[in-house]
GROMACS .gro file of C-alpha atoms in nm:
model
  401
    1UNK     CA    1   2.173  -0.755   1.736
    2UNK     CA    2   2.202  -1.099   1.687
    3UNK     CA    3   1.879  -1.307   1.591
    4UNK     CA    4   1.835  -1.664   1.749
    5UNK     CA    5   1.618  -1.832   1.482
    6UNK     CA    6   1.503  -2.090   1.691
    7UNK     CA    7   1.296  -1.768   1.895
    8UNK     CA    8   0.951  -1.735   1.806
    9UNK     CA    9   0.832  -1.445   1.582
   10UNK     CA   10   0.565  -1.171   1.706
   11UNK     CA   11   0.361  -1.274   1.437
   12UNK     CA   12   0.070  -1.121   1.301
   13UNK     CA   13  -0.122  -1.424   1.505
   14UNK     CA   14   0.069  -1.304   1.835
   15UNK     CA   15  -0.080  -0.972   1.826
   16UNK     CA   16  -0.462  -1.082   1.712
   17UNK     CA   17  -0.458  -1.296   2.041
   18UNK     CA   18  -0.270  -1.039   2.272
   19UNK     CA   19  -0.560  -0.806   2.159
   20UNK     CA   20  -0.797  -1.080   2.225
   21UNK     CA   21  -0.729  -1.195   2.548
   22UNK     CA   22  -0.676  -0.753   2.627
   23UNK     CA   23  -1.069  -0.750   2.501
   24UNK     CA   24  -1.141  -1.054   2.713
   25UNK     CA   25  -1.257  -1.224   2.419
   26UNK     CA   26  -1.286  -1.611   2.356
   27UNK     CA   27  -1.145  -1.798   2.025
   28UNK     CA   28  -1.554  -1.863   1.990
   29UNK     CA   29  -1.648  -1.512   2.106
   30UNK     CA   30  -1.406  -1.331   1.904
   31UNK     CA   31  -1.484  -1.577   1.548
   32UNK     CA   32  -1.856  -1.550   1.593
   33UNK     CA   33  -1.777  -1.163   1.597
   34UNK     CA   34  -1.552  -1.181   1.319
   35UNK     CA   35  -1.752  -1.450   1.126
   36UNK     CA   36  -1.419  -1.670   1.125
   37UNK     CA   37  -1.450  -2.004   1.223
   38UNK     CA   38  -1.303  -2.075   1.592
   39UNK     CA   39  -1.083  -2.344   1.441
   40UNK     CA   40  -0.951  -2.068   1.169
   41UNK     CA   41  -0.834  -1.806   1.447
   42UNK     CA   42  -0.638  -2.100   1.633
   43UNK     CA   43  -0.442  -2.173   1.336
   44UNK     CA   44  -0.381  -1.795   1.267
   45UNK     CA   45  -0.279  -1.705   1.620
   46UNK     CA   46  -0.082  -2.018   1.650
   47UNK     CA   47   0.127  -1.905   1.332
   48UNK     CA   48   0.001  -2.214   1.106
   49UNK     CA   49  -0.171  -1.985   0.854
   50UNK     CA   50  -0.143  -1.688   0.760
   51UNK     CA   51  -0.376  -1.409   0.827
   52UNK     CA   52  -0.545  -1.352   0.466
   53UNK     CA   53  -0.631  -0.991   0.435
   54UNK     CA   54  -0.992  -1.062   0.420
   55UNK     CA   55  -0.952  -1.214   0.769
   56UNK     CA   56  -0.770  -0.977   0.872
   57UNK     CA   57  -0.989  -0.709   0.787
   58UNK     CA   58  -1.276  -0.854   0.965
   59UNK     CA   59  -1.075  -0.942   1.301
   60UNK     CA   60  -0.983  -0.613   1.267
   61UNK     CA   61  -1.287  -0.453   1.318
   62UNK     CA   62  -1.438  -0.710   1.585
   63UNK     CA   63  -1.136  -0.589   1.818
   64UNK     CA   64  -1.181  -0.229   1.712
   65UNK     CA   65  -0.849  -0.160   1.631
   66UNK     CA   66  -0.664  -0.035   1.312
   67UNK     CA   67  -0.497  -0.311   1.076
   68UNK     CA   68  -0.169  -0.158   1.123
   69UNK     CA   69  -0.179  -0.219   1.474
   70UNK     CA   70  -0.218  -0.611   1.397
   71UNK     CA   71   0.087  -0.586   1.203
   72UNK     CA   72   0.298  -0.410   1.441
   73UNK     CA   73   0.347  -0.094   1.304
   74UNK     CA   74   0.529   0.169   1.346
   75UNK     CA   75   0.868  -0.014   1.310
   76UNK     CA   76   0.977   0.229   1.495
   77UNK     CA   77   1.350   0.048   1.569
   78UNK     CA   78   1.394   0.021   1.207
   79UNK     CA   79   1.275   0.364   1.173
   80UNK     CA   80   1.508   0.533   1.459
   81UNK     CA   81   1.787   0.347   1.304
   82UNK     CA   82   1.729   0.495   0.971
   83UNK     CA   83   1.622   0.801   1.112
   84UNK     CA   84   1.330   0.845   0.928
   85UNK     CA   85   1.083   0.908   1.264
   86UNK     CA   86   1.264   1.241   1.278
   87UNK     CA   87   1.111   1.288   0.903
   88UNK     CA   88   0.769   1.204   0.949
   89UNK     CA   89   0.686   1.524   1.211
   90UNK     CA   90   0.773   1.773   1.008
   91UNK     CA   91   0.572   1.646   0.732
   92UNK     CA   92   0.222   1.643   0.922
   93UNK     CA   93   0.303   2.015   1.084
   94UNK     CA   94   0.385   2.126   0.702
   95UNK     CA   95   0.014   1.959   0.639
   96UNK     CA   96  -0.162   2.067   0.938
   97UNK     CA   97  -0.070   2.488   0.854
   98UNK     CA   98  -0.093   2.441   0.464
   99UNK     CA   99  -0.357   2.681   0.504
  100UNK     CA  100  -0.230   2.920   0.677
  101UNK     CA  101  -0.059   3.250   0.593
  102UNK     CA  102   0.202   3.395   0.743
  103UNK     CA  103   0.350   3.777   0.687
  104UNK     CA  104   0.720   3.612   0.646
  105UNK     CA  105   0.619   3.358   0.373
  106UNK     CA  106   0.879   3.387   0.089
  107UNK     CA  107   0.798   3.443  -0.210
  108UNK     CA  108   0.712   3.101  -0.413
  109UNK     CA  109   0.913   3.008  -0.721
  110UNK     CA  110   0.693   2.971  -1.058
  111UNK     CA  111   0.450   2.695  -1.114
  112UNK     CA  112   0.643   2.573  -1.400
  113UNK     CA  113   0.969   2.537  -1.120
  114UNK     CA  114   0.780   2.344  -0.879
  115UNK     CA  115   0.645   2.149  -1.137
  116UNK     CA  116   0.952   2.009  -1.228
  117UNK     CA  117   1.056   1.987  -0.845
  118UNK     CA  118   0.705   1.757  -0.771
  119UNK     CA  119   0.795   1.525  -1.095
  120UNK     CA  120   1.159   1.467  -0.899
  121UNK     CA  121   0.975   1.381  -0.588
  122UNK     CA  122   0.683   1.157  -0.737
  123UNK     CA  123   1.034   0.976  -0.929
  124UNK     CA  124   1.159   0.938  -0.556
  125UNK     CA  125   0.848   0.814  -0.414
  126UNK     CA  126   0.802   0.536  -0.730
  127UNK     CA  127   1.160   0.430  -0.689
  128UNK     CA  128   1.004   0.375  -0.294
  129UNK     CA  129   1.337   0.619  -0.137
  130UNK     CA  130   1.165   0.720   0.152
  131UNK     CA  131   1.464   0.857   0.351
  132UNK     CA  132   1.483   1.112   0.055
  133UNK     CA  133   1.106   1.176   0.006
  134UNK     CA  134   1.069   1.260   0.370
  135UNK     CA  135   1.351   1.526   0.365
  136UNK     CA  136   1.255   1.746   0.056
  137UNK     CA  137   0.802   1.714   0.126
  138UNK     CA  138   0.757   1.908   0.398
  139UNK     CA  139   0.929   2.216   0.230
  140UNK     CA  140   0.800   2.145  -0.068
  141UNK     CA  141   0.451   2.106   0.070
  142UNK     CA  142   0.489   2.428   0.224
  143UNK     CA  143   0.613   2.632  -0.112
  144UNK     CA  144   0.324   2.445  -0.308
  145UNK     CA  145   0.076   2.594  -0.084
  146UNK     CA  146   0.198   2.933  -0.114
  147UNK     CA  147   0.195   2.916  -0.496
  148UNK     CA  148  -0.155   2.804  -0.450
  149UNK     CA  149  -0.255   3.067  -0.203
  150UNK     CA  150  -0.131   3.303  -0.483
  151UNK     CA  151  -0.379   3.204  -0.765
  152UNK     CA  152  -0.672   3.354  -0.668
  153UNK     CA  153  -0.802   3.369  -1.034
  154UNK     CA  154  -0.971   3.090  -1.182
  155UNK     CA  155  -0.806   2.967  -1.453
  156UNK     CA  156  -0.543   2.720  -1.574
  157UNK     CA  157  -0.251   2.828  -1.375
  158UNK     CA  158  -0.444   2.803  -1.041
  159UNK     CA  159  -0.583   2.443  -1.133
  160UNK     CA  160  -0.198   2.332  -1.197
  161UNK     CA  161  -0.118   2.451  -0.845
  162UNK     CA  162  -0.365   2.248  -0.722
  163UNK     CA  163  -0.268   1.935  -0.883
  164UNK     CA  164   0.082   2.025  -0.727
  165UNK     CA  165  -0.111   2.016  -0.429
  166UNK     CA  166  -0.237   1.669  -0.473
  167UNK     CA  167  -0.001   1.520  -0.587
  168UNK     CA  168   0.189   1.668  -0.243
  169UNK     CA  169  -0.052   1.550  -0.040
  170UNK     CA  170  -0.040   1.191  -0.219
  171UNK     CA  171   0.311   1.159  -0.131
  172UNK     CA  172   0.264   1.275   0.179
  173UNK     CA  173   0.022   1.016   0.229
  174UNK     CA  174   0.204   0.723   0.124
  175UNK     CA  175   0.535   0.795   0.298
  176UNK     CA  176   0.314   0.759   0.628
  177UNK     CA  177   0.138   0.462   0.534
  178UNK     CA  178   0.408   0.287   0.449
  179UNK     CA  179   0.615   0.378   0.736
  180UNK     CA  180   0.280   0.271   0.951
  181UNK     CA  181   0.135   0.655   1.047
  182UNK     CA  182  -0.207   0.588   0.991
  183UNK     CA  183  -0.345   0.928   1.177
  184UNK     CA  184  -0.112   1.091   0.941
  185UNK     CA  185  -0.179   0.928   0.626
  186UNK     CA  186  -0.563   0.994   0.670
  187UNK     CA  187  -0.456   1.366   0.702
  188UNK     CA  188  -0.292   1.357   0.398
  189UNK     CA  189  -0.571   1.177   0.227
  190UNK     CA  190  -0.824   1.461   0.324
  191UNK     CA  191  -0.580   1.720   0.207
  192UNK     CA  192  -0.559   1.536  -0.112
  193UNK     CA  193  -0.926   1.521  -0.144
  194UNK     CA  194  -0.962   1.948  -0.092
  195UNK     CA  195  -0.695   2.045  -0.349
  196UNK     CA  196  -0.802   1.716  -0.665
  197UNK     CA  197  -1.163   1.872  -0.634
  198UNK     CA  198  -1.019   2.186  -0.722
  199UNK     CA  199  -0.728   2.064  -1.019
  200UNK     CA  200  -0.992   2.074  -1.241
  201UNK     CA  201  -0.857   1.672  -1.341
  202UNK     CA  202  -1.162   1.426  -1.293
  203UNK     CA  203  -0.872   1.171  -1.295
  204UNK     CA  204  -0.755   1.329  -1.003
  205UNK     CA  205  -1.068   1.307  -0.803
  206UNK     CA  206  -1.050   0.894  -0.892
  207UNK     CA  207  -0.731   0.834  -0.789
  208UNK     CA  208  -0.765   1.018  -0.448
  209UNK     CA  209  -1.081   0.800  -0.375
  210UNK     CA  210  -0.814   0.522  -0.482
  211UNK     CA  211  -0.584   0.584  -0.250
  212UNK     CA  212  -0.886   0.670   0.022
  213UNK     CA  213  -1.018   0.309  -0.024
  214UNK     CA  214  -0.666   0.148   0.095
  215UNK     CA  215  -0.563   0.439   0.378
  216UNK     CA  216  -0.893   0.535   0.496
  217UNK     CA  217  -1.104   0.231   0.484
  218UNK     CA  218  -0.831  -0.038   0.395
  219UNK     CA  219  -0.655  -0.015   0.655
  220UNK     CA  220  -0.960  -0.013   0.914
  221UNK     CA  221  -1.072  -0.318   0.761
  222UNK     CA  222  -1.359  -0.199   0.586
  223UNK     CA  223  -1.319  -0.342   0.217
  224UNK     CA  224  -1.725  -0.337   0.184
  225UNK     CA  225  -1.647   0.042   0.233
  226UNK     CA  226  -1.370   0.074  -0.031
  227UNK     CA  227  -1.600  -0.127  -0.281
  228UNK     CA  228  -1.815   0.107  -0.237
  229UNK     CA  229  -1.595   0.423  -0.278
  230UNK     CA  230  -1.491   0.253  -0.622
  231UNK     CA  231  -1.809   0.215  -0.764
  232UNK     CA  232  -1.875   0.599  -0.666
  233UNK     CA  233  -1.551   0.669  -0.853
  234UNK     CA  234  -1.665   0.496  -1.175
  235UNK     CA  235  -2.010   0.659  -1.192
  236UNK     CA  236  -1.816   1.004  -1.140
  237UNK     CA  237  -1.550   0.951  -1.369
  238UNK     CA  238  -1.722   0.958  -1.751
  239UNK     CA  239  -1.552   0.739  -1.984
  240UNK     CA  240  -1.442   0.973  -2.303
  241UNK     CA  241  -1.251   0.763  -2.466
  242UNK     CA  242  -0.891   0.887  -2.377
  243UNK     CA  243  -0.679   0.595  -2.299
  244UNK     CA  244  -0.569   0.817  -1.948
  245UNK     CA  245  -0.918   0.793  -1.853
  246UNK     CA  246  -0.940   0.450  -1.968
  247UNK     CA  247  -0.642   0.349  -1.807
  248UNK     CA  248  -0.739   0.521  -1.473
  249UNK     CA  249  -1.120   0.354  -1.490
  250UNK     CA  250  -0.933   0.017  -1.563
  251UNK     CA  251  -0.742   0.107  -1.232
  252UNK     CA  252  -1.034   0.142  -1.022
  253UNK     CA  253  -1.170  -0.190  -1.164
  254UNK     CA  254  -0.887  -0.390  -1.057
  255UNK     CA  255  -0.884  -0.203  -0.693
  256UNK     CA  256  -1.257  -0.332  -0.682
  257UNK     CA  257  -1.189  -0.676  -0.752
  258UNK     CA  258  -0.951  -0.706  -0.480
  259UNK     CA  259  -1.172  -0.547  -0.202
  260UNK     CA  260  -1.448  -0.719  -0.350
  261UNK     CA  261  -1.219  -1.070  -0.279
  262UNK     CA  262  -1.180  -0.930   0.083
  263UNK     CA  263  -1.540  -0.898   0.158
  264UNK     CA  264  -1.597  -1.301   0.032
  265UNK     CA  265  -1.768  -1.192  -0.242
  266UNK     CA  266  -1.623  -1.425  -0.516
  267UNK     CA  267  -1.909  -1.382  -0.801
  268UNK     CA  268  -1.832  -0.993  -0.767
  269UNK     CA  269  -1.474  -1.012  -0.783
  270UNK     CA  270  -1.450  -1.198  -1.097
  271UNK     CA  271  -1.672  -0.976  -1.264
  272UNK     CA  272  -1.460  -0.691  -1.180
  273UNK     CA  273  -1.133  -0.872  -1.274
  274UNK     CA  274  -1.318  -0.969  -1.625
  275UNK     CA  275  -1.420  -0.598  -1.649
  276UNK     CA  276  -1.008  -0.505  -1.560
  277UNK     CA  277  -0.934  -0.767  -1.849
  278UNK     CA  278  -1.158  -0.619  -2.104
  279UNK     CA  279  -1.047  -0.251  -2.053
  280UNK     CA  280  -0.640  -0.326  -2.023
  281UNK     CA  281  -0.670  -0.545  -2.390
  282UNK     CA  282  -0.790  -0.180  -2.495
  283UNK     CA  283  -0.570   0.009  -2.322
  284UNK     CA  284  -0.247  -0.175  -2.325
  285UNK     CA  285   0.019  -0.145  -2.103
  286UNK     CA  286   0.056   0.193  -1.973
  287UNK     CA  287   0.215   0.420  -1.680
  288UNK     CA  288   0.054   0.761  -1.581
  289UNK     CA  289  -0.038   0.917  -1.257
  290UNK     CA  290   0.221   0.721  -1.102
  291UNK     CA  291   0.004   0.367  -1.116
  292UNK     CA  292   0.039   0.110  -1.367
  293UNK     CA  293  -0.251  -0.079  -1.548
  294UNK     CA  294  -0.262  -0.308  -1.880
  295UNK     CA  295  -0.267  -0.684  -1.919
  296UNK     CA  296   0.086  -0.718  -1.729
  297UNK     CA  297  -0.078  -0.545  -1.441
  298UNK     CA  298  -0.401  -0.747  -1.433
  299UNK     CA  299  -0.188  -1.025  -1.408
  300UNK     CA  300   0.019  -0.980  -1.143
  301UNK     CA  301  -0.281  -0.805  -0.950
  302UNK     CA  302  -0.423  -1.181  -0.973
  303UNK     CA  303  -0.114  -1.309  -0.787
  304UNK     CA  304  -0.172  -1.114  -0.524
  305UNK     CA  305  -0.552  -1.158  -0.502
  306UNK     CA  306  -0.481  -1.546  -0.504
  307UNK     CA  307  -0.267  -1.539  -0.202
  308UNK     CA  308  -0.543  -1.335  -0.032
  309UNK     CA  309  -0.796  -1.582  -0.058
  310UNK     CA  310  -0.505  -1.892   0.072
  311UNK     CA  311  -0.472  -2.000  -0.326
  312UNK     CA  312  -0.132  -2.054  -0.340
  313UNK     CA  313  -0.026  -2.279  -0.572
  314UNK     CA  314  -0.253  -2.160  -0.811
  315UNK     CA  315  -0.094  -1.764  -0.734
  316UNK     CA  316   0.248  -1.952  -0.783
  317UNK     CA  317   0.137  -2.075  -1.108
  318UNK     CA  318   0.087  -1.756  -1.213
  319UNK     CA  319   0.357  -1.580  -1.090
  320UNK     CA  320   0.630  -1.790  -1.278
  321UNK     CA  321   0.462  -1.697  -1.618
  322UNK     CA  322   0.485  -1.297  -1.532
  323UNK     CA  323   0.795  -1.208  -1.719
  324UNK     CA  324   0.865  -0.814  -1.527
  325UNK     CA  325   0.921  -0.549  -1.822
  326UNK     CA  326   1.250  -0.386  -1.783
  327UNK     CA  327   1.126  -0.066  -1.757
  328UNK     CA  328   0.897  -0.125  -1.486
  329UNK     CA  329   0.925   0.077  -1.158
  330UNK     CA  330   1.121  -0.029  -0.864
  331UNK     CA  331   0.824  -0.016  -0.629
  332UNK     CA  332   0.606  -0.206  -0.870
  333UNK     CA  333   0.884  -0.468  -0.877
  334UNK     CA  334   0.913  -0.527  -0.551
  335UNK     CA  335   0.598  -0.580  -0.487
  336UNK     CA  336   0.559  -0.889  -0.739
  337UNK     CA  337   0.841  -1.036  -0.579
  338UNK     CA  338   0.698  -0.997  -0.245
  339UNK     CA  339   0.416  -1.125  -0.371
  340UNK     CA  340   0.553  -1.433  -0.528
  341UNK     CA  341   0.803  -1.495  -0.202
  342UNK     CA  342   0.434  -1.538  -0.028
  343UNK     CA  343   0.305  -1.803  -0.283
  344UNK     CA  344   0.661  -1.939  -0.262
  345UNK     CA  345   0.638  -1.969   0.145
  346UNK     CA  346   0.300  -2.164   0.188
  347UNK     CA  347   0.390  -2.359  -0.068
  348UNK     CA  348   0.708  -2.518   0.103
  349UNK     CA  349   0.937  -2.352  -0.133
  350UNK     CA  350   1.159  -2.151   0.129
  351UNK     CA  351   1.471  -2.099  -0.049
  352UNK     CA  352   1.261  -1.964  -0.395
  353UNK     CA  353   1.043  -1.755  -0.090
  354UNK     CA  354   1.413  -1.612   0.065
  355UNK     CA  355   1.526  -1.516  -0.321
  356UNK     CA  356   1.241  -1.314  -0.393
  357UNK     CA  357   1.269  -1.157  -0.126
  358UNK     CA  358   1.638  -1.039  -0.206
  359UNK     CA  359   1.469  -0.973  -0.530
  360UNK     CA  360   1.220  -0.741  -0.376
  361UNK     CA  361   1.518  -0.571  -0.160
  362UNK     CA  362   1.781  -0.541  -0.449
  363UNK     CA  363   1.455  -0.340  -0.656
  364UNK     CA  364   1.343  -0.127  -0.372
  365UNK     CA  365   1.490  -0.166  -0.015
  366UNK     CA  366   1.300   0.114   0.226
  367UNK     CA  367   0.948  -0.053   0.074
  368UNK     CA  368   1.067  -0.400   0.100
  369UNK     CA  369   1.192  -0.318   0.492
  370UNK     CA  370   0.854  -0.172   0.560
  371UNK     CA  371   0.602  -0.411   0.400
  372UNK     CA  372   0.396  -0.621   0.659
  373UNK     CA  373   0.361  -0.916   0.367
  374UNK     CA  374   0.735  -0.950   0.405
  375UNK     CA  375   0.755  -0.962   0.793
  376UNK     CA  376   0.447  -1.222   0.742
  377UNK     CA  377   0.677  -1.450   0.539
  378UNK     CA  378   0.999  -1.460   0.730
  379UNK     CA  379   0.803  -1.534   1.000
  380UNK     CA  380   0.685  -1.794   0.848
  381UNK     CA  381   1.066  -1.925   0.683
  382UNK     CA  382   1.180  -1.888   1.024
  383UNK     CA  383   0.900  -2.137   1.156
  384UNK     CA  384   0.935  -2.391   0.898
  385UNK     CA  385   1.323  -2.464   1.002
  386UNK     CA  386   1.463  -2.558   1.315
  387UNK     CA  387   1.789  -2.340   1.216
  388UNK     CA  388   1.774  -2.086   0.967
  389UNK     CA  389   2.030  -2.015   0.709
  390UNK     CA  390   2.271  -1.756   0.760
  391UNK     CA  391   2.133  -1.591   0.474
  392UNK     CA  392   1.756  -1.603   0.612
  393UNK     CA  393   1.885  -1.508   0.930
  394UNK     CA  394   2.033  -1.148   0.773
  395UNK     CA  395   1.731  -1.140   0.606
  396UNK     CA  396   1.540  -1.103   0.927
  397UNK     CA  397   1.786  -0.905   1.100
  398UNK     CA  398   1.779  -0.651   0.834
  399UNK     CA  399   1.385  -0.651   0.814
  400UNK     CA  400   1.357  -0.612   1.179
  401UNK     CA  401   1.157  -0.924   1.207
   0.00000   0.00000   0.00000
């Protein structure tokens, strides 16, 4: 398909005022709803800035709608070309009847095998391979729950099948929000809330209220909600000194800070960030549970939060003194270089915006493909040029943009 770049972009602006005018809705009506000033909501439906998430979140619930739906997900062309809508079925069935027993169910292999099969998938999922995620969960997710069904004595052995189970259900639930299934991913979530209560790992418990904060409430534009859900987290989750705990405390910090930022509230999000800062110069920089935290994470968690609240130049400024460790994940990658391709955008830097991007797409493709941030900013390379490149123009082709 060839892409004219002189044709306008269904931007994220596009669909806020096709939803507006379907509510019947005013530019004055809809702000005074939305508590965004009328002169705000022209600029962000006429494409001249972007949609911040915090705005976002609270348009979002004055039309009633999901966030997802602002930013146009599903992709589903990109998805039927990749074949990955084909995927996503069988995963929810495999979900919806983990629970259930049937006479033909085989026999599961040990917990110790499918322990080593889940580490191979959670690799997948952090390297952001969707295509082969989606093939091997709902299989997996069904042999998992067997082994669990199988442990009815309490004990060690039954709470590692049910952090199998989690971490399952985890998966399960970020393949679908990334790919835009929002019904699905909030299945997933609740799954992943059953088994982590009974994993007998506290860290667990946290880090599916982590993930519930972005799916559940995140995406509904409800970040006073996911504030909320992380304080509850902290008060559950007893600091005993262990640098996992640490680390996973420091986690839900950060995740504050940012919702915090979304709801306006400015004083609270810089204590939480100073509270993230003070807890990663303890822990250092670590991986576990599949998330990152330390001082190299706080950092480029600030990037993003400084494009959130328009503060571009300053999230720029930051972003060029992030040097990426080598061993850091793909996923984790590509989203500082989405990141920084945002700064790079609104600050009139288009060609440093379109190599990021490549950046972003040579460290993990499927995420980069997917991400709403990076259909946000070729939209907006494409509107800054009366011709673009041919190199922004396979850009967008290959995003679906």
């Amino acid at each position: 398909m060839s892409y004219p770049a002189d044709r306008p972009t269904e931007s994220v602006g596009t669909r806020i005022r096709a939803m507006r005018l379907i509510r019947d809705y005013s530019l004055a009506e809809l702000g005074r709803m939305a508590h965004v000033s009328k002169s705000q909501l022209s600029r962000v439906e006429n494409g001249e800035q972007p949609a911040s998430p915090s705005v976002l979140a609270a348009v979002s619930r004055a039309l009633s709608v999901d966030i997802s739906v602002l930013h146009g997900q599903p992709y589903i062309k990109i998805l039927q070309q990749e074949q990955l809508d084909a995927m996503v079925s069988p995963i929810g069935s495999a979900l919806e009847a983990w629970d259930i027993e049937l006479d033909d169910d085989p026999e599961p292999r040990s917990v110790d095998v499918l322990e080593a099969e889940v580490d191979r998938m959670v690799r997948l999922r952090i390297g952001a391979d969707f295509s082969e995620t989606a093939k091997i969960l709902p299989g997996l997710i069904t042999e998992v729950a067997s082994a669990v069904r199988r442990q009815d004595t309490p004990g060690r052995e039954r709470e590692r099948a049910y952090a199998l189970q989690t971490e399952m259900a985890r998966t399960a639930a970020s393949v679908a929000y990334r790919l835009g299934y929002a019904d699905l991913a909030r299945l997933a979530v609740a799954r992943m809330g059953a088994a982590a209560r009974e994993s007998g790992d506290p860290c667990l418990v946290a880090i599916e209220r982590f993930e519930r904060a972005a799916i559940t409430h995140g995406s509904a534009g409800r970040a006073d909600r996911s504030v909320a859900l992380m304080r509850q987290a902290l008060r559950d989750l007893d600091d005993d000194g262990s640098q996992a705990v640490r680390a996973v405390r420091g986690i839900l910090v950060l995740r504050a800070a940012t919702y915090a930022r979304r709801t306006r509230d400015t004083s609270a999000a810089d204590s939480w960030i100073e509270q993230a800062n003070e807890i990663a110069q303890i822990t250092g920089d670590v991986e576990l549970y599949a998330l990152s935290f330390g001082p190299q994470w706080v950092r480029m968690s600030r990037v993003s939060d400084l494009n959130d609240t328009d503060d571009h130049d300053e999230a720029l400024r930051r972003a060029t003194e992030v040097r990426l460790p080598d061993h850091y994940p793909p996923n984790r990658r590509a989203h500082f270089w989405i990141n920084r391709a945002r700064a790079e955008a609104w600050t009139a830097r288009h060609d440093n915006a379109l190599e990021s991007l490549e950046n972003a797409r040579d460290a993990a493709p499927q995420l980069t493909r997917f991400h709403p941030e990076v259909h946000e900013t070729v939209g907006t390379l494409l509107r800054a040029r009366n011709r673009a490149s041919d190199a922004l123009r396979e850009f967008a082709q290959w995003s679906g943009v």
